[in-house]
Coordinates of C-alpha atoms and ligand atoms in Angstrom, one line a residue:
M986 CA 20.6 -11.0 -7.0
P987 CA 20.4 -8.1 -4.7
A988 CA 21.4 -5.4 -7.0
T989 CA 18.7 -6.0 -9.6
K990 CA 15.1 -6.4 -9.0
I991 CA 13.2 -8.9 -10.5
A992 CA 9.5 -8.7 -11.0
A993 CA 7.7 -11.7 -12.3
S994 CA 4.6 -12.9 -13.5
G995 CA 2.6 -15.5 -15.5
L996 CA -1.1 -16.6 -17.2
T997 CA -2.0 -19.6 -18.5
D998 CA -5.7 -19.7 -20.6
V999 CA -7.3 -22.6 -22.2
G1000 CA -8.4 -20.2 -25.5
L1001 CA -12.0 -20.0 -26.9
V1002 CA -11.4 -23.1 -29.0
R1003 CA -9.7 -25.8 -27.3
E1004 CA -11.5 -27.8 -24.3
E1005 CA -8.4 -28.5 -22.4
N1006 CA -5.5 -26.4 -21.4
Q1007 CA -2.4 -28.7 -22.4
D1008 CA 0.2 -26.1 -21.5
A1009 CA 1.9 -25.3 -18.4
I1010 CA 3.9 -22.5 -16.7
Y1011 CA 6.3 -21.8 -13.9
V1012 CA 7.2 -18.9 -12.2
D1013 CA 9.9 -19.1 -9.3
Q1014 CA 11.8 -15.6 -8.6
D1015 CA 13.7 -17.2 -5.4
L1016 CA 15.0 -20.1 -7.9
G1017 CA 14.8 -17.2 -10.8
L1018 CA 13.3 -19.7 -13.2
Y1019 CA 10.8 -19.1 -15.6
L1020 CA 9.2 -21.9 -17.8
V1021 CA 6.6 -22.4 -20.3
L1022 CA 5.7 -25.5 -21.6
D1023 CA 3.2 -26.7 -24.6
G1024 CA 1.8 -30.5 -24.5
M1025 CA 0.8 -32.2 -27.4
G1026 CA -0.5 -36.0 -28.1
G1027 CA -3.3 -37.8 -27.4
H1028 CA -6.1 -37.1 -25.2
A1029 CA -5.2 -37.3 -22.1
G1030 CA -1.3 -36.8 -23.4
G1031 CA -0.4 -33.5 -24.1
A1032 CA -1.5 -32.1 -20.7
T1033 CA 0.6 -35.1 -18.8
A1034 CA 3.2 -34.0 -21.1
S1035 CA 3.9 -31.1 -19.8
R1036 CA 2.8 -31.6 -16.3
T1037 CA 5.1 -33.9 -16.2
G1038 CA 8.1 -32.6 -17.4
R1039 CA 7.2 -29.5 -15.6
E1040 CA 7.5 -31.1 -12.5
V1041 CA 10.9 -32.9 -13.4
I1042 CA 12.7 -30.3 -14.2
V1043 CA 11.3 -27.6 -11.4
D1044 CA 12.3 -31.0 -9.0
M1045 CA 15.7 -31.1 -9.9
M1046 CA 16.7 -27.5 -10.0
R1047 CA 15.4 -27.0 -7.1
H1048 CA 17.4 -29.4 -5.4
G1049 CA 20.3 -29.0 -7.6
L1050 CA 20.7 -25.2 -7.3
V1051 CA 20.6 -25.7 -3.5
Q1052 CA 23.5 -28.0 -3.7
G1053 CA 25.4 -24.9 -5.3
R1054 CA 25.4 -27.1 -8.8
E1055 CA 26.2 -24.9 -11.8
P1056 CA 22.4 -23.5 -13.2
A1057 CA 23.3 -23.5 -17.0
A1058 CA 24.2 -27.3 -17.0
L1059 CA 22.0 -28.6 -14.3
L1060 CA 19.1 -26.8 -16.6
G1061 CA 20.2 -29.0 -19.1
E1062 CA 20.4 -32.0 -17.3
A1063 CA 17.0 -31.4 -16.0
I1064 CA 15.5 -31.0 -19.2
R1065 CA 17.1 -34.3 -20.6
A1066 CA 15.6 -36.2 -17.5
A1067 CA 12.2 -34.5 -18.3
G1068 CA 12.3 -36.3 -21.9
A1069 CA 13.1 -39.3 -20.7
R1070 CA 10.8 -39.5 -18.2
I1071 CA 7.8 -38.4 -20.4
H1072 CA 9.0 -41.0 -23.2
L1073 CA 9.1 -43.6 -20.7
D1074 CA 5.9 -42.8 -19.2
A1075 CA 4.4 -42.7 -22.9
N1076 CA 5.6 -46.2 -23.4
R1077 CA 4.3 -47.4 -20.3
N1078 CA 1.1 -46.4 -20.8
R1079 CA -0.9 -46.9 -24.2
E1080 CA -3.6 -43.8 -23.9
L1081 CA 0.1 -41.3 -23.4
H1082 CA 1.6 -43.4 -26.1
G1083 CA 3.3 -40.3 -28.6
M1084 CA 2.6 -37.5 -25.8
G1085 CA 5.7 -34.9 -26.1
T1086 CA 6.4 -31.3 -24.5
T1087 CA 7.6 -28.4 -26.1
F1088 CA 9.7 -26.4 -23.7
V1089 CA 11.3 -23.1 -23.0
G1090 CA 12.9 -21.9 -19.8
I1091 CA 14.8 -19.1 -18.9
I1092 CA 17.4 -19.3 -15.6
V1093 CA 18.2 -15.6 -14.2
P1094 CA 21.7 -16.9 -12.8
H1095 CA 23.4 -13.5 -12.3
P1096 CA 22.0 -10.0 -12.1
N1097 CA 23.4 -9.5 -16.1
L1098 CA 22.6 -12.6 -17.2
A1099 CA 20.1 -14.8 -18.7
V1100 CA 20.4 -18.6 -20.0
I1101 CA 17.8 -19.7 -22.2
A1102 CA 16.9 -23.5 -23.2
H1103 CA 14.3 -24.3 -25.7
V1104 CA 12.3 -27.1 -27.8
G1105 CA 10.2 -27.3 -30.2
D1106 CA 8.2 -23.6 -31.2
S1107 CA 7.5 -22.1 -27.7
R1108 CA 9.4 -18.8 -27.6
A1109 CA 11.7 -16.4 -26.0
Y1110 CA 11.6 -12.6 -26.5
V1111 CA 13.2 -9.4 -25.2
M1112 CA 11.8 -6.2 -24.9
R1113 CA 14.4 -3.6 -24.9
D1114 CA 14.3 0.4 -25.7
Q1115 CA 10.6 -0.3 -26.7
R1116 CA 11.6 -3.0 -29.5
L1117 CA 10.1 -6.3 -28.6
T1118 CA 13.5 -8.7 -30.4
R1119 CA 13.0 -12.7 -30.3
L1120 CA 15.4 -15.0 -28.6
T1121 CA 14.7 -18.4 -29.9
A1122 CA 14.4 -19.8 -33.1
D1123 CA 11.6 -22.7 -33.5
H1124 CA 12.4 -26.0 -33.9
T1125 CA 10.4 -26.8 -37.0
V1126 CA 10.9 -29.0 -39.6
V1127 CA 10.6 -26.5 -42.2
A1128 CA 12.9 -23.7 -40.1
E1129 CA 15.4 -26.8 -39.4
L1130 CA 16.1 -26.9 -43.1
V1131 CA 16.0 -23.8 -43.7
A1132 CA 18.8 -23.5 -41.4
L1133 CA 20.4 -25.9 -43.2
G1134 CA 20.0 -24.0 -46.7
K1135 CA 17.3 -26.3 -48.2
L1136 CA 14.5 -24.2 -48.0
T1137 CA 14.2 -20.6 -48.8
P1138 CA 12.5 -18.6 -46.2
Q1139 CA 10.3 -17.1 -48.8
E1140 CA 9.4 -21.5 -49.4
A1141 CA 8.9 -22.3 -45.7
H1142 CA 6.5 -19.5 -45.3
N1143 CA 4.4 -21.0 -47.6
H1144 CA 5.0 -24.9 -46.5
P1145 CA 2.1 -26.5 -45.4
H1146 CA 3.9 -28.4 -42.6
S1147 CA 5.1 -25.1 -41.1
S1148 CA 4.6 -25.8 -37.7
V1149 CA 5.3 -29.3 -37.7
L1150 CA 7.9 -29.6 -34.8
S1151 CA 11.3 -30.9 -35.1
R1152 CA 11.9 -31.8 -31.7
N1153 CA 10.1 -32.2 -27.8
L1154 CA 10.6 -33.6 -25.1
G1155 CA 9.5 -37.3 -24.8
G1156 CA 9.1 -38.1 -28.5
L1157 CA 12.5 -39.8 -28.3
P1158 CA 14.8 -41.5 -25.2
T1159 CA 17.3 -38.3 -25.5
T1160 CA 16.4 -34.5 -26.9
E1161 CA 18.8 -32.7 -27.9
V1162 CA 18.0 -29.1 -26.4
E1163 CA 19.2 -25.5 -27.8
F1164 CA 20.8 -23.2 -25.2
S1165 CA 21.9 -19.3 -25.7
Q1166 CA 23.6 -16.4 -22.8
F1167 CA 22.2 -13.4 -23.4
E1168 CA 23.1 -10.4 -21.2
V1169 CA 20.3 -8.6 -19.5
L1170 CA 20.5 -5.2 -19.0
R1171 CA 18.1 -2.8 -16.1
G1172 CA 14.8 -2.3 -17.8
D1173 CA 15.0 -5.5 -20.0
R1174 CA 11.2 -7.1 -20.0
L1175 CA 11.6 -11.1 -21.0
L1176 CA 8.4 -12.7 -22.4
L1177 CA 8.0 -17.0 -22.8
C1178 CA 5.3 -17.8 -24.3
S1179 CA 3.5 -20.7 -26.1
D1180 CA 2.4 -20.7 -29.8
G1181 CA -1.1 -20.1 -28.9
L1182 CA 0.5 -16.4 -28.5
N1183 CA 2.5 -15.6 -31.6
G1184 CA 0.3 -17.7 -33.4
Y1185 CA -2.7 -15.5 -32.8
A1186 CA -1.4 -12.1 -33.1
T1187 CA 0.9 -10.0 -35.0
H1188 CA 4.7 -9.2 -33.6
G1189 CA 3.7 -5.4 -33.2
A1190 CA 0.2 -6.3 -31.6
I1191 CA 2.4 -8.1 -29.3
E1192 CA 5.5 -5.6 -28.8
K1193 CA 2.7 -2.9 -28.4
T1194 CA 1.2 -4.7 -25.8
L1195 CA 4.3 -6.0 -24.1
G1196 CA 5.3 -2.3 -24.0
G1197 CA 2.7 -0.8 -22.7
A1198 CA 1.9 -3.1 -19.6
Q1199 CA 2.8 -1.2 -16.1
D1200 CA 3.6 -4.6 -14.8
P1201 CA 4.6 -8.2 -15.6
E1202 CA 0.7 -9.3 -14.3
S1203 CA -1.1 -6.6 -16.6
A1204 CA 1.6 -7.6 -19.6
A1205 CA 0.7 -11.7 -19.2
R1206 CA -3.1 -11.1 -18.5
D1207 CA -2.9 -8.1 -21.9
L1208 CA -1.4 -10.6 -24.1
V1209 CA -3.4 -13.5 -23.0
E1210 CA -6.5 -11.2 -24.0
L1211 CA -4.7 -10.2 -27.3
A1212 CA -4.3 -14.0 -28.4
K1213 CA -7.9 -14.5 -27.5
R1214 CA -9.0 -11.1 -29.5
G1215 CA -7.1 -13.0 -32.3
G1216 CA -9.1 -15.6 -32.6
G1217 CA -7.7 -17.7 -29.3
G1218 CA -7.5 -21.2 -31.1
D1219 CA -4.9 -22.5 -29.1
N1220 CA -4.2 -22.6 -25.6
V1221 CA -2.0 -19.2 -24.7
S1222 CA 0.8 -18.9 -21.9
A1223 CA 2.8 -16.0 -21.3
V1224 CA 5.4 -15.7 -18.4
V1225 CA 6.8 -11.8 -18.5
I1226 CA 9.7 -11.0 -16.5
D1227 CA 10.9 -7.5 -15.8
I1228 CA 14.9 -6.9 -14.9
G1229 CA 15.0 -4.2 -12.3
P1230 CA 13.4 -0.6 -12.8
R1231 CA 12.6 0.5 -16.5
P1232 CA 15.1 3.3 -16.7
G1233 CA 12.8 5.3 -18.1
D1234 CA 10.0 5.2 -15.1
T1235 CA 12.9 6.2 -12.3
I1236 CA 12.3 9.4 -12.5
A1237 CA 8.0 9.2 -13.0
T1238 CA 7.7 6.7 -10.0
S1239 CA 9.6 8.7 -7.1
T1240 CA 7.8 12.2 -8.6
L1241 CA 4.6 10.5 -9.4
P1242 CA 2.2 8.9 -7.0
Q1243 CA 0.6 5.6 -8.6
E1244 CA -1.3 6.4 -6.4
N1245 CA -3.9 8.9 -5.0
G1246 CA -3.8 9.7 -0.9
A1247 CA -7.1 7.9 0.0
Q1248 CA -5.8 4.7 -2.3
A1249 CA -2.3 5.1 -0.4
W1250 CA -4.0 4.6 2.9
W1251 CA -6.9 2.1 2.0
R1252 CA -4.0 -0.1 0.7
R1253 CA -2.1 -0.5 3.9
R1254 CA -5.3 -0.7 5.7
P1255 CA -3.4 -4.3 7.6
L1256 CA -1.1 -2.6 8.4
F1257 CA -3.0 0.0 10.5
M1258 CA -5.6 -2.6 12.3
D1259 CA -2.5 -4.3 12.9
V1260 CA -0.9 -1.6 15.0
C1261 CA -4.3 -0.9 16.5
Q1262 CA -4.3 -3.9 17.6
R1263 CA -1.2 -4.6 19.0
M1264 CA -1.8 -1.6 21.1
G1265 CA -4.7 -3.0 22.8
L1266 CA -7.7 -1.2 21.0
A1267 CA -9.5 -4.0 21.2
Q1268 CA -8.9 -4.4 24.8
S1269 CA -10.5 -0.2 25.7
S1270 CA -12.9 0.1 27.9
V1271 CA -14.6 1.7 24.9
A1272 CA -15.2 -1.5 23.8
A1273 CA -15.9 -3.3 26.3
G1274 CA -18.3 -5.7 25.7
L1275 CA -18.0 -6.6 22.3
E1276 CA -15.7 -9.5 20.7
E1277 CA -12.3 -8.5 20.0
A1278 CA -12.6 -8.7 16.1
E1279 CA -15.9 -6.6 16.5
A1280 CA -14.4 -4.3 18.5
M1281 CA -11.6 -3.9 15.8
E1282 CA -14.2 -3.3 13.3
I1283 CA -16.2 -0.9 14.9
L1284 CA -13.5 1.4 16.4
A1285 CA -10.1 0.9 14.0
G1286 CA -12.4 -0.6 10.9
S1287 CA -14.6 2.4 10.7
F1288 CA -12.3 5.1 11.3
C1289 CA -9.7 3.5 8.3
E1290 CA -13.0 3.8 6.3
A1291 CA -13.9 7.1 7.4
V1292 CA -10.7 8.9 6.6
Y1293 CA -10.3 7.0 3.3
H1294 CA -13.9 9.2 2.0
D1295 CA -12.3 11.9 3.8
L1296 CA -9.1 12.0 2.2
E1297 CA -11.0 11.2 -1.2
N1298 CA -13.0 14.4 -1.2
T1299 CA -10.8 16.2 0.7
T1300 CA -13.5 17.1 3.6
G1301 CA -13.5 15.8 7.5
V1302 CA -17.2 15.3 7.5
H1303 CA -16.7 11.7 7.8
V1304 CA -14.3 11.1 10.8
W1305 CA -16.6 14.0 12.2
T1306 CA -19.4 11.9 12.3
F1307 CA -17.5 9.0 13.2
A1308 CA -16.0 10.6 16.0
D1309 CA -19.4 12.5 16.7
S1310 CA -21.5 9.3 17.1
L1311 CA -18.8 7.0 19.1
V1312 CA -18.4 10.0 21.7
S1313 CA -21.8 11.4 21.9
A1314 CA -23.0 6.9 22.9
W1315 CA -20.1 7.1 24.7
F1316 CA -20.9 9.5 27.2
A1317 CA -24.5 8.6 26.8
Q1318 CA -23.5 5.8 29.2
D1319 CA -21.5 8.0 31.2
G1320 CA -18.1 7.2 30.0
A1321 CA -14.8 8.8 31.3
Y1322 CA -13.0 10.5 28.9
L1323 CA -9.7 8.9 29.3
P1324 CA -10.7 6.0 27.5
I1325 CA -11.7 7.9 24.3
Q1326 CA -8.1 10.1 24.8
E1327 CA -6.6 6.6 24.7
L1328 CA -8.4 5.0 22.0
F1329 CA -7.5 8.6 19.7
D1330 CA -4.2 8.0 20.8
I1331 CA -3.8 4.4 19.1
L1332 CA -5.7 5.5 16.3
R1333 CA -3.6 8.2 15.6
A1334 CA -0.1 5.8 16.4
G1335 CA -1.7 3.8 13.5
S1336 CA -2.6 6.3 11.3
L1337 CA 1.1 7.6 12.0
A1338 CA 2.6 3.9 11.2
V1339 CA 0.8 4.4 7.8
V1340 CA 2.4 7.5 7.3
K1341 CA 5.9 6.0 7.4
D1342 CA 5.4 2.7 5.5
V1343 CA 4.3 5.4 2.8
S1344 CA 6.9 8.0 3.4
Q1345 CA 10.0 4.8 2.8
G1346 CA 8.7 4.5 -0.8
D1347 CA 8.1 8.4 -1.1
Q1348 CA 9.0 10.7 1.4
N1349 CA 7.4 14.0 -0.1
F1350 CA 4.2 11.9 -0.7
G1351 CA 4.0 10.6 3.2
V1352 CA 4.6 14.4 4.3
C1353 CA 1.3 15.3 2.0
L1354 CA -0.2 12.6 3.7
E1355 CA 0.6 13.2 7.2
I1356 CA -0.6 16.6 6.6
A1357 CA -3.8 15.7 5.7
L1358 CA -4.1 12.7 8.3
L1359 CA -3.2 14.6 11.0
R1360 CA -6.2 17.1 10.1
S1361 CA -8.5 14.3 10.5
L1362 CA -7.1 13.4 13.9
I1363 CA -7.6 16.8 14.8
V1364 CA -11.3 17.1 14.3
G1365 CA -11.9 13.8 16.1
E1366 CA -10.4 15.6 18.5
M1367 CA -12.4 18.7 18.3
V1368 CA -15.3 17.0 18.4
V1369 CA -14.1 15.1 21.3
G1370 CA -13.5 18.3 23.0
G1371 CA -17.0 19.6 22.2
Q1372 CA -18.8 16.9 23.7
I1373 CA -16.4 17.0 26.7
G1374 CA -17.3 20.9 27.0
G1375 CA -21.0 19.8 26.6
Q1376 CA -20.7 17.4 29.4
I1377 CA -18.5 20.4 31.8
Q1378 CA -21.4 22.7 31.1
T1379 CA -24.2 19.9 32.8
I1380 CA -21.5 19.2 35.4
N1381 CA -21.3 22.8 36.1
E1382 CA -25.1 23.5 36.1
E1383 CA -25.7 20.8 38.1
L1384 CA -23.2 22.2 40.5
T1385 CA -24.1 25.7 40.8
S1386 CA -27.7 24.0 41.5
M1387 CA -25.9 21.9 44.3
E1388 CA -24.2 24.7 45.6
Q1389 CA -27.4 26.9 45.7
A1390 CA -28.5 23.7 47.8
S1391 CA -25.1 24.5 49.8
E1392 CA -23.8 21.0 49.5
L1393 CA -20.8 21.1 47.2
P1394 CA -18.9 17.6 47.0
E1395 CA -15.1 18.7 46.1
T1396 CA -14.1 15.7 44.3
T1397 CA -16.7 16.0 41.4
F1398 CA -14.5 17.1 38.6
S1399 CA -11.4 14.7 39.3
G1400 CA -13.2 12.0 37.4
N1401 CA -13.5 14.1 34.2
A1402 CA -9.9 16.5 34.1
T1403 CA -10.3 17.6 30.2
I1404 CA -10.3 19.8 28.0
P1405 CA -13.4 21.4 26.9
F1406 CA -13.5 22.9 23.4
E1407 CA -16.5 25.0 23.8
D1408 CA -17.8 28.6 25.1
M1409 CA -18.4 28.7 28.5
Q1410 CA -19.5 30.9 30.7
V1411 CA -16.8 32.3 33.3
S1412 CA -16.7 33.9 35.9
G1413 CA -14.8 35.7 38.8
A1414 CA -12.3 37.7 36.8
S1415 CA -10.6 39.7 39.5
D1416 CA -11.6 37.1 42.0
P1417 CA -8.0 36.5 43.9
E1418 CA -8.4 33.3 44.9
V1419 CA -9.0 32.0 41.2
T1420 CA -5.7 33.6 40.7
L1421 CA -4.3 32.0 43.8
S1422 CA -5.6 29.0 42.4
L1423 CA -4.0 29.3 39.1
K1424 CA -0.6 30.2 40.2
L1425 CA -0.9 27.2 42.7
A1426 CA -1.4 24.9 39.9
F1427 CA 0.9 26.5 37.7
D1428 CA 4.1 26.3 39.9
A1429 CA 3.4 22.4 40.9
T1430 CA 3.1 21.8 37.2
R1431 CA 6.1 23.7 36.4
K1432 CA 7.5 21.8 39.2
Q1433 CA 7.1 18.3 37.7
L1434 CA 7.8 19.0 34.3
E1435 CA 11.0 20.7 35.0
S1436 CA 12.8 17.2 35.4
D1437 CA 11.9 17.1 31.8
G1438 CA 13.5 20.5 30.7
H1439 CA 11.6 20.3 27.4
P1440 CA 11.3 24.1 26.1
T1441 CA 7.6 23.4 24.5
L1442 CA 6.2 22.1 27.5
R1443 CA 7.7 25.3 29.4
N1444 CA 6.4 27.2 26.3
I1445 CA 2.8 25.7 26.8
L1446 CA 2.5 26.2 30.2
A1447 CA 3.5 29.6 30.5
A1448 CA 1.2 30.7 28.0
T1449 CA -1.4 29.0 29.1
H1450 CA -1.4 29.7 32.6
A1451 CA -0.8 33.3 31.6
S1452 CA -4.0 33.3 29.2
A1453 CA -6.1 31.6 32.2
E1454 CA -4.6 34.4 34.3
V1455 CA -5.8 37.0 32.2
F1456 CA -8.9 35.9 31.7
A1457 CA -10.3 32.9 30.2
G1458 CA -9.8 31.6 26.6
T1459 CA -10.6 34.8 24.4
E1460 CA -6.9 35.4 24.4
D1461 CA -5.1 35.5 21.3
L1462 CA -2.8 33.0 21.4
S1463 CA -1.9 32.2 17.9
N1464 CA 1.6 33.9 18.7
T1465 CA 2.5 31.5 21.2
A1466 CA 1.1 28.6 18.6
R1467 CA 3.6 30.2 16.1
E1468 CA 6.1 29.9 18.4
L1469 CA 5.9 26.2 19.0
Y1470 CA 5.0 25.4 15.6
G1471 CA 8.1 27.4 14.8
T1472 CA 11.0 25.4 16.0
H1473 CA 9.6 22.9 13.4
L1474 CA 9.4 22.2 10.1
L1475 CA 7.2 20.3 8.0
T1476 CA 9.7 18.4 6.4
E1477 CA 10.1 16.9 10.0
Q1478 CA 7.5 15.2 9.3
D1479 CA 6.1 14.4 12.9
L1480 CA 3.5 16.9 14.4
G1481 CA 2.6 14.2 16.8
P1482 CA 5.6 15.6 19.7
I1483 CA 3.7 18.5 20.0
I1484 CA 0.5 17.6 19.8
N1485 CA 1.5 15.3 22.7
A1486 CA 3.6 18.0 24.7
L1487 CA 0.2 20.2 24.5
D1488 CA -1.7 17.0 25.4
R1489 CA 0.7 16.2 28.2
C1490 CA 0.9 19.9 29.2
R1491 CA -3.0 20.5 29.0
D1492 CA -3.2 16.3 31.9
A1493 CA -0.9 17.7 34.1
H1494 CA -1.7 21.6 34.1
L1495 CA -5.8 20.6 35.4
H1496 CA -4.7 17.7 37.5
E1497 CA -2.4 19.9 39.5
L1498 CA -5.2 22.3 39.5
L1499 CA -7.7 19.3 41.0
E1500 CA -5.3 18.3 43.6
Q1501 CA -5.5 21.7 45.5
Q1502 CA -7.4 21.7 48.8
E1503 CA -6.6 25.2 49.6
V1504 CA -9.2 27.0 47.7
S1505 CA -12.8 27.0 47.4
G1506 CA -14.8 24.9 45.5
E1507 CA -16.3 27.7 43.7
A1508 CA -12.7 29.2 42.6
L1509 CA -11.4 25.7 42.1
S1510 CA -14.6 25.5 39.4
T1511 CA -13.7 28.5 38.2
A1512 CA -10.0 28.2 38.0
F1513 CA -10.9 25.2 36.3
A1514 CA -12.9 26.4 33.5
R1515 CA -10.3 29.5 32.7
L1516 CA -7.6 26.7 32.1
S1517 CA -9.0 24.6 30.3
L1518 CA -10.2 27.5 27.8
A1519 CA -6.8 28.5 27.9
H1520 CA -5.9 25.0 26.4
Q1521 CA -8.4 24.9 24.3
A1522 CA -7.6 28.4 22.6
L1523 CA -3.6 27.1 22.2
F1524 CA -4.7 23.8 20.8
H1525 CA -7.4 25.3 18.3
A1526 CA -4.4 28.1 17.6
F1527 CA -1.8 25.7 16.9
S1528 CA -4.1 23.6 14.6
I1529 CA -4.7 26.9 12.5
V1530 CA -1.8 27.1 12.3
V1531 CA -0.7 23.5 11.2
V1532 CA -3.5 24.1 8.6
E1533 CA -2.5 26.8 7.3
A1534 CA 1.6 26.0 7.1
G1535 CA 0.3 22.7 5.3
R1536 CA -2.3 24.4 3.0
P1537 CA 1.0 24.5 0.4
T1538 CA 1.6 20.8 0.4
T1539 CA -2.2 20.0 0.7
D1540 CA -2.7 22.0 -2.6
R1541 CA 0.4 19.8 -3.6
L1542 CA -1.1 16.6 -2.8
Q1543 CA -4.5 17.7 -4.4
E1544 CA -2.1 18.6 -7.5
L1545 CA -0.8 15.4 -7.6
T1546 CA -4.1 13.4 -6.7
E1547 CA -5.3 15.5 -10.1
Q1548 CA -2.2 14.4 -12.6
T1549 CA -3.4 10.4 -11.4
K1550 CA -6.3 10.9 -12.3
N1551 CA -5.5 12.5 -15.6
L1552 CA -3.1 9.4 -16.2
R1553 CA -6.2 7.1 -15.1
T1554 CA -8.8 8.3 -17.7
K1555 CA -5.5 8.7 -20.5
M1556 CA -5.2 5.5 -19.2
A1557 CA -8.7 4.1 -19.9
N1558 CA -8.6 5.9 -23.1
N1559 CA -5.6 3.7 -24.5
E1560 CA -7.0 0.4 -22.8
E1561 CA -10.9 1.4 -25.0
Q1562 CA -8.6 1.5 -28.2
L1563 CA -7.1 -1.3 -27.4
S1564 CA -10.0 -3.4 -26.9
Q1565 CA -10.9 -2.3 -30.4
P1566 CA -9.0 -4.9 -32.4
T1567 CA -7.0 -3.9 -35.7
V1568 CA -7.2 -5.1 -38.9
A1569 CA -3.3 -5.5 -38.2
D1570 CA -4.0 -6.9 -34.6
M1571 CA -6.2 -10.0 -36.4
Q1572 CA -3.3 -11.5 -38.4
P1573 CA -1.0 -13.9 -37.6
E1574 CA 2.2 -13.3 -37.0
D1575 CA 3.5 -14.8 -39.9
S1576 CA 4.1 -11.5 -41.6
E1577 CA 7.4 -11.0 -38.9
S1578 CA 10.5 -11.2 -40.8
Ligands
LIG1320 CA1 0.2 -24.8 -28.7

């Protein structure tokens, strides 16, 4: 059934009075088979009859459908076999004597066809255009007398034995099964139920409850609750089958998210964790000494939670705290920058996998979520940058004092090539050796990146070099940032490539600088500080452009969140109203004509 998507769910409940649930249900979307059976007779008989019936029918259907049997004929055969089997068991075992069961089943062999079979008073209904219609006639003695014209409906209504069944599965060795076909339409909601539902709730209440539920699962749950509020004097079962998306829902679900960004994110936590795990997060040296599961929880799990809280409150404070405590602990034990950078790369990849998944359902919503997530990630990286800036400053100070003691090891920087995000004191404004050093680094990097021919990389390189050459970091790089960003649209969804280009360029540029043997340690240190600040300034300018560009979309996200919140409140109010039973709800369904 590729064209029509079917969703189904069922629930059976002992009710409020009976001690045992003698109903049995079956829901199988793969087979397209849905059943409700209501057992009767003896102490153990009822439950045995309904379960045996279900077992025989499901078994035969499963095997027969695999062999390509015609579904309706197969179902008839299976029901009759079930009746024969129950009858046989009842005669063999004194305790089960007289047992039997009702049966109502639907198979959906084609996208637009339902075949309904029933025996007894379990029912099938269809909900179409918010109207509930019954599809089966009860097999009671009285109803069959009415059908034969021997009783009027009025007489039947007042008949003392109105609920005595005229047929069941198992009472006799053979059973007459009533079949009907029904053309289903997209948007139909089918209901199968035992008399524990329609005996304890009015037609109108069933209609209202079934029509008001979001999905089959909540519909089945609400109907069982409805029967209980009506007294719950019998076992109650409901199986609800949705044929395709409901026509009225089509627009609503594509423009209104069913959940806000935080919920969409949190629901995909397993996906996020899985991507992080596969990218080797637990093997990161930041996680050294931790068991894999522990590492996943501490690094990916807490990040995921922090993002959730930030999305929920539209702040960055949780990710900031996460990054701050993680990175300060890491640097406190002399950790290097690279593993932290790799860690954040993995977290970013996991986040973007979530965005991709969200976008498949709703592209606009995906774009909004991506902006919010990138903001979280930028906050995280800013924190890392700030911490690293502090580290570099410490090293600088150490260097200066060592310089004063005239023993300067040239390799000190190389293990910590990175981007500082804090202000640093930069000296030597017009030192030709610094200019030379920057020029050499620029040329070497340009050569290295040339093979890529990527205009973004060249732009970044030129802008940062020019900025570092003039002076450090204080240059206004917002025009360059706008140019970089200007070639991309928000709807392209993925700002990752630009951020990657920024990272790549920065790494290569600083690395080439540190390779230099030609200049003095002092000039190298100054050049490094300037270049670092230039990269910082560009990154900073870029994140401002992103945040600015994302403002309309984040406003939209907020607006959508507000709408979802209103819908929720509305639903909560409705539920509250429903939970106060009206007089009509208390009446059994006999008022139905
Ligand atoms: Ca019953």
